[in-house]
């Protein structure tokens, strides 16, 4: 009994130590990854704030400088496409430029009184490289199925103010994260007739989100790997415990049980012999008593003593 008890105790202690070590490793790995991610996020936030400020300034300046050109294009709105193309070519973060006119400003253009000539980069994910090499994928179209009058950037521009929208995923833009900046377009008499707007790519933010997700997935993979190792070790411990229990049973319990059965069988045989012997002795005693109590024996005894 002592060897198996000592073995089991050692095995349990070793298993507990292994589990504690695995838990500690997992804790420090997660803690390290969390700290690194927090530091990286802080650096990204600083860089992003600087980048956003720079992009805002560039885009606002580009539209402000082009405001007069779009004013001159009011007499021939088709020329707004070429103006928009030049803006996109010289500004790496702008992926689309358009002018949304008030309803029925051009009676013979657009649909339902709405007219929005729009120029955009058809492959914005490579726009920065394309702008450096001069190989852009610019497209022009009239947004005939787009009710821009309900958009905040249009309402704000018509009210005589400029506005930056919140970030959103552009429809039909290959899921590019973007935001929109708009300013009012006026006639010579100061009447506001539309909203000049630019769609701005937030490519850096998209890359940042991708890297954050990659870091989270990496930490999750490490944690999952550690958990799998823990499960395998636990399975190994359980298997070893089962094997040890079987070995103990085969080595100690089964032999002791067999010996006990053999001893009980021997005792049963001895008991049967003793019972049979006792029965024989009892029979002999009974026979002797019968002989002593018989009349002939009593007469002989009286004659003997006569």
PDB file of C-alpha atoms in Angstrom, residues 97-242:
ATOM      1  CA  UNK A  97     -14.981  65.062 -55.443  1.00  0.00           C
ATOM      2  CA  UNK A  98     -18.450  66.205 -56.440  1.00  0.00           C
ATOM      3  CA  UNK A  99     -20.934  69.048 -56.454  1.00  0.00           C
ATOM      4  CA  UNK A 100     -24.445  68.441 -55.154  1.00  0.00           C
ATOM      5  CA  UNK A 101     -26.790  71.127 -56.479  1.00  0.00           C
ATOM      6  CA  UNK A 102     -30.040  72.251 -54.914  1.00  0.00           C
ATOM      7  CA  UNK A 103     -33.153  70.612 -56.432  1.00  0.00           C
ATOM      8  CA  UNK A 104     -34.184  71.896 -59.879  1.00  0.00           C
ATOM      9  CA  UNK A 105     -31.143  74.128 -60.241  1.00  0.00           C
ATOM     10  CA  UNK A 106     -30.573  72.561 -63.660  1.00  0.00           C
ATOM     11  CA  UNK A 107     -33.937  71.829 -65.229  1.00  0.00           C
ATOM     12  CA  UNK A 108     -32.562  69.671 -68.030  1.00  0.00           C
ATOM     13  CA  UNK A 109     -30.068  67.604 -66.013  1.00  0.00           C
ATOM     14  CA  UNK A 110     -30.194  64.908 -63.406  1.00  0.00           C
ATOM     15  CA  UNK A 111     -33.234  63.018 -62.180  1.00  0.00           C
ATOM     16  CA  UNK A 112     -36.152  64.278 -60.100  1.00  0.00           C
ATOM     17  CA  UNK A 113     -34.537  67.681 -60.101  1.00  0.00           C
ATOM     18  CA  UNK A 114     -31.321  66.377 -58.469  1.00  0.00           C
ATOM     19  CA  UNK A 115     -27.969  66.780 -60.172  1.00  0.00           C
ATOM     20  CA  UNK A 116     -24.645  65.611 -58.718  1.00  0.00           C
ATOM     21  CA  UNK A 117     -21.619  65.301 -61.031  1.00  0.00           C
ATOM     22  CA  UNK A 118     -19.064  63.154 -59.235  1.00  0.00           C
ATOM     23  CA  UNK A 119     -15.470  62.138 -59.986  1.00  0.00           C
ATOM     24  CA  UNK A 120     -13.848  59.343 -58.009  1.00  0.00           C
ATOM     25  CA  UNK A 121     -10.936  56.935 -57.850  1.00  0.00           C
ATOM     26  CA  UNK A 122     -12.200  53.493 -58.862  1.00  0.00           C
ATOM     27  CA  UNK A 123      -9.376  51.726 -56.989  1.00  0.00           C
ATOM     28  CA  UNK A 124      -8.755  53.821 -53.879  1.00  0.00           C
ATOM     29  CA  UNK A 125      -6.698  51.138 -52.137  1.00  0.00           C
ATOM     30  CA  UNK A 126      -3.783  51.907 -54.462  1.00  0.00           C
ATOM     31  CA  UNK A 127      -4.554  55.592 -54.940  1.00  0.00           C
ATOM     32  CA  UNK A 128      -1.398  56.866 -53.222  1.00  0.00           C
ATOM     33  CA  UNK A 129       0.859  54.742 -55.422  1.00  0.00           C
ATOM     34  CA  UNK A 130      -1.187  55.642 -58.486  1.00  0.00           C
ATOM     35  CA  UNK A 131      -0.904  59.335 -57.781  1.00  0.00           C
ATOM     36  CA  UNK A 132       2.859  59.053 -57.528  1.00  0.00           C
ATOM     37  CA  UNK A 133       3.104  57.237 -60.838  1.00  0.00           C
ATOM     38  CA  UNK A 134       0.312  59.105 -62.609  1.00  0.00           C
ATOM     39  CA  UNK A 135      -1.702  55.943 -63.234  1.00  0.00           C
ATOM     40  CA  UNK A 136      -5.062  56.714 -61.626  1.00  0.00           C
ATOM     41  CA  UNK A 137      -8.339  54.872 -62.124  1.00  0.00           C
ATOM     42  CA  UNK A 138     -10.631  57.914 -62.238  1.00  0.00           C
ATOM     43  CA  UNK A 139     -14.297  57.572 -63.123  1.00  0.00           C
ATOM     44  CA  UNK A 140     -17.040  60.155 -63.603  1.00  0.00           C
ATOM     45  CA  UNK A 141     -20.766  59.718 -63.150  1.00  0.00           C
ATOM     46  CA  UNK A 142     -23.981  61.448 -62.232  1.00  0.00           C
ATOM     47  CA  UNK A 143     -25.398  60.245 -58.931  1.00  0.00           C
ATOM     48  CA  UNK A 144     -28.975  59.854 -60.175  1.00  0.00           C
ATOM     49  CA  UNK A 145     -30.208  57.382 -57.531  1.00  0.00           C
ATOM     50  CA  UNK A 146     -28.728  59.164 -54.558  1.00  0.00           C
ATOM     51  CA  UNK A 147     -30.911  61.518 -52.510  1.00  0.00           C
ATOM     52  CA  UNK A 148     -28.143  63.686 -51.130  1.00  0.00           C
ATOM     53  CA  UNK A 149     -30.593  66.304 -49.847  1.00  0.00           C
ATOM     54  CA  UNK A 150     -31.097  64.217 -46.700  1.00  0.00           C
ATOM     55  CA  UNK A 151     -27.396  64.067 -45.876  1.00  0.00           C
ATOM     56  CA  UNK A 152     -26.071  66.246 -43.076  1.00  0.00           C
ATOM     57  CA  UNK A 153     -23.089  67.457 -45.099  1.00  0.00           C
ATOM     58  CA  UNK A 154     -25.449  68.814 -47.773  1.00  0.00           C
ATOM     59  CA  UNK A 155     -27.818  70.458 -45.286  1.00  0.00           C
ATOM     60  CA  UNK A 156     -24.902  72.084 -43.474  1.00  0.00           C
ATOM     61  CA  UNK A 157     -23.377  73.412 -46.712  1.00  0.00           C
ATOM     62  CA  UNK A 158     -26.738  74.798 -47.907  1.00  0.00           C
ATOM     63  CA  UNK A 159     -26.981  76.561 -44.559  1.00  0.00           C
ATOM     64  CA  UNK A 160     -23.715  78.323 -45.399  1.00  0.00           C
ATOM     65  CA  UNK A 161     -21.338  76.274 -43.224  1.00  0.00           C
ATOM     66  CA  UNK A 162     -18.662  73.667 -43.792  1.00  0.00           C
ATOM     67  CA  UNK A 163     -18.686  70.260 -42.138  1.00  0.00           C
ATOM     68  CA  UNK A 164     -16.646  67.086 -41.601  1.00  0.00           C
ATOM     69  CA  UNK A 165     -18.718  63.948 -41.295  1.00  0.00           C
ATOM     70  CA  UNK A 166     -18.011  61.019 -39.018  1.00  0.00           C
ATOM     71  CA  UNK A 167     -16.073  58.093 -40.487  1.00  0.00           C
ATOM     72  CA  UNK A 168     -18.121  55.594 -42.458  1.00  0.00           C
ATOM     73  CA  UNK A 169     -17.680  52.807 -45.010  1.00  0.00           C
ATOM     74  CA  UNK A 170     -18.422  54.179 -48.456  1.00  0.00           C
ATOM     75  CA  UNK A 171     -21.024  52.432 -50.605  1.00  0.00           C
ATOM     76  CA  UNK A 172     -19.508  50.877 -53.705  1.00  0.00           C
ATOM     77  CA  UNK A 173     -15.980  51.941 -52.709  1.00  0.00           C
ATOM     78  CA  UNK A 174     -14.490  48.526 -51.978  1.00  0.00           C
ATOM     79  CA  UNK A 175     -15.346  48.943 -48.296  1.00  0.00           C
ATOM     80  CA  UNK A 176     -12.951  51.860 -47.870  1.00  0.00           C
ATOM     81  CA  UNK A 177     -13.147  53.735 -44.599  1.00  0.00           C
ATOM     82  CA  UNK A 178     -13.735  57.402 -45.399  1.00  0.00           C
ATOM     83  CA  UNK A 179     -15.242  60.693 -44.284  1.00  0.00           C
ATOM     84  CA  UNK A 180     -16.634  63.668 -46.216  1.00  0.00           C
ATOM     85  CA  UNK A 181     -15.876  67.387 -46.078  1.00  0.00           C
ATOM     86  CA  UNK A 182     -18.285  69.862 -47.669  1.00  0.00           C
ATOM     87  CA  UNK A 183     -18.453  73.644 -48.269  1.00  0.00           C
ATOM     88  CA  UNK A 184     -21.171  75.786 -49.889  1.00  0.00           C
ATOM     89  CA  UNK A 185     -21.059  76.833 -53.563  1.00  0.00           C
ATOM     90  CA  UNK A 186     -22.445  80.311 -54.238  1.00  0.00           C
ATOM     91  CA  UNK A 187     -23.473  82.372 -57.213  1.00  0.00           C
ATOM     92  CA  UNK A 188     -22.094  85.860 -57.781  1.00  0.00           C
ATOM     93  CA  UNK A 189     -24.956  87.381 -55.809  1.00  0.00           C
ATOM     94  CA  UNK A 190     -24.142  85.182 -52.816  1.00  0.00           C
ATOM     95  CA  UNK A 191     -26.978  82.713 -53.299  1.00  0.00           C
ATOM     96  CA  UNK A 192     -26.007  79.184 -52.194  1.00  0.00           C
ATOM     97  CA  UNK A 193     -26.752  76.737 -55.012  1.00  0.00           C
ATOM     98  CA  UNK A 194     -25.014  73.580 -53.893  1.00  0.00           C
ATOM     99  CA  UNK A 195     -22.441  71.768 -51.799  1.00  0.00           C
ATOM    100  CA  UNK A 196     -18.895  71.111 -52.943  1.00  0.00           C
ATOM    101  CA  UNK A 197     -17.642  68.005 -51.161  1.00  0.00           C
ATOM    102  CA  UNK A 198     -14.624  65.698 -51.046  1.00  0.00           C
ATOM    103  CA  UNK A 199     -14.527  62.074 -49.905  1.00  0.00           C
ATOM    104  CA  UNK A 200     -11.372  61.505 -47.900  1.00  0.00           C
ATOM    105  CA  UNK A 201      -9.714  58.123 -47.505  1.00  0.00           C
ATOM    106  CA  UNK A 202      -8.810  57.051 -44.001  1.00  0.00           C
ATOM    107  CA  UNK A 203      -6.343  54.468 -45.228  1.00  0.00           C
ATOM    108  CA  UNK A 204      -4.018  54.878 -42.247  1.00  0.00           C
ATOM    109  CA  UNK A 205      -6.899  54.278 -39.871  1.00  0.00           C
ATOM    110  CA  UNK A 206      -7.892  51.187 -41.858  1.00  0.00           C
ATOM    111  CA  UNK A 207      -4.329  49.853 -41.677  1.00  0.00           C
ATOM    112  CA  UNK A 208      -4.217  50.652 -37.953  1.00  0.00           C
ATOM    113  CA  UNK A 209      -7.427  48.709 -37.349  1.00  0.00           C
ATOM    114  CA  UNK A 210      -6.036  45.798 -39.351  1.00  0.00           C
ATOM    115  CA  UNK A 211      -2.848  45.777 -37.257  1.00  0.00           C
ATOM    116  CA  UNK A 212      -4.831  45.949 -34.022  1.00  0.00           C
ATOM    117  CA  UNK A 213      -6.974  43.014 -35.122  1.00  0.00           C
ATOM    118  CA  UNK A 214      -3.819  41.144 -36.104  1.00  0.00           C
ATOM    119  CA  UNK A 215      -2.321  41.793 -32.668  1.00  0.00           C
ATOM    120  CA  UNK A 216      -5.496  40.633 -30.955  1.00  0.00           C
ATOM    121  CA  UNK A 217      -5.582  37.492 -33.087  1.00  0.00           C
ATOM    122  CA  UNK A 218      -1.902  36.841 -32.328  1.00  0.00           C
ATOM    123  CA  UNK A 219      -2.495  37.128 -28.579  1.00  0.00           C
ATOM    124  CA  UNK A 220      -5.552  34.911 -28.903  1.00  0.00           C
ATOM    125  CA  UNK A 221      -3.554  32.290 -30.786  1.00  0.00           C
ATOM    126  CA  UNK A 222      -0.851  32.277 -28.091  1.00  0.00           C
ATOM    127  CA  UNK A 223      -3.470  31.955 -25.351  1.00  0.00           C
ATOM    128  CA  UNK A 224      -5.245  29.194 -27.271  1.00  0.00           C
ATOM    129  CA  UNK A 225      -1.927  27.378 -27.763  1.00  0.00           C
ATOM    130  CA  UNK A 226      -1.201  27.532 -24.018  1.00  0.00           C
ATOM    131  CA  UNK A 227      -4.703  26.303 -23.216  1.00  0.00           C
ATOM    132  CA  UNK A 228      -4.320  23.393 -25.633  1.00  0.00           C
ATOM    133  CA  UNK A 229      -1.031  22.441 -23.948  1.00  0.00           C
ATOM    134  CA  UNK A 230      -2.779  22.644 -20.564  1.00  0.00           C
ATOM    135  CA  UNK A 231      -5.579  20.374 -21.769  1.00  0.00           C
ATOM    136  CA  UNK A 232      -3.094  17.894 -23.192  1.00  0.00           C
ATOM    137  CA  UNK A 233      -1.154  17.826 -19.921  1.00  0.00           C
ATOM    138  CA  UNK A 234      -4.370  17.355 -17.964  1.00  0.00           C
ATOM    139  CA  UNK A 235      -5.368  14.519 -20.290  1.00  0.00           C
ATOM    140  CA  UNK A 236      -1.937  12.971 -19.808  1.00  0.00           C
ATOM    141  CA  UNK A 237      -2.251  13.284 -16.018  1.00  0.00           C
ATOM    142  CA  UNK A 238      -5.696  11.650 -16.054  1.00  0.00           C
ATOM    143  CA  UNK A 239      -4.407   8.862 -18.302  1.00  0.00           C
ATOM    144  CA  UNK A 240      -1.430   8.236 -16.034  1.00  0.00           C
ATOM    145  CA  UNK A 241      -3.715   8.201 -12.997  1.00  0.00           C
ATOM    146  CA  UNK A 242      -5.963   5.617 -14.666  1.00  0.00           C
TER     147      UNK A 242
END
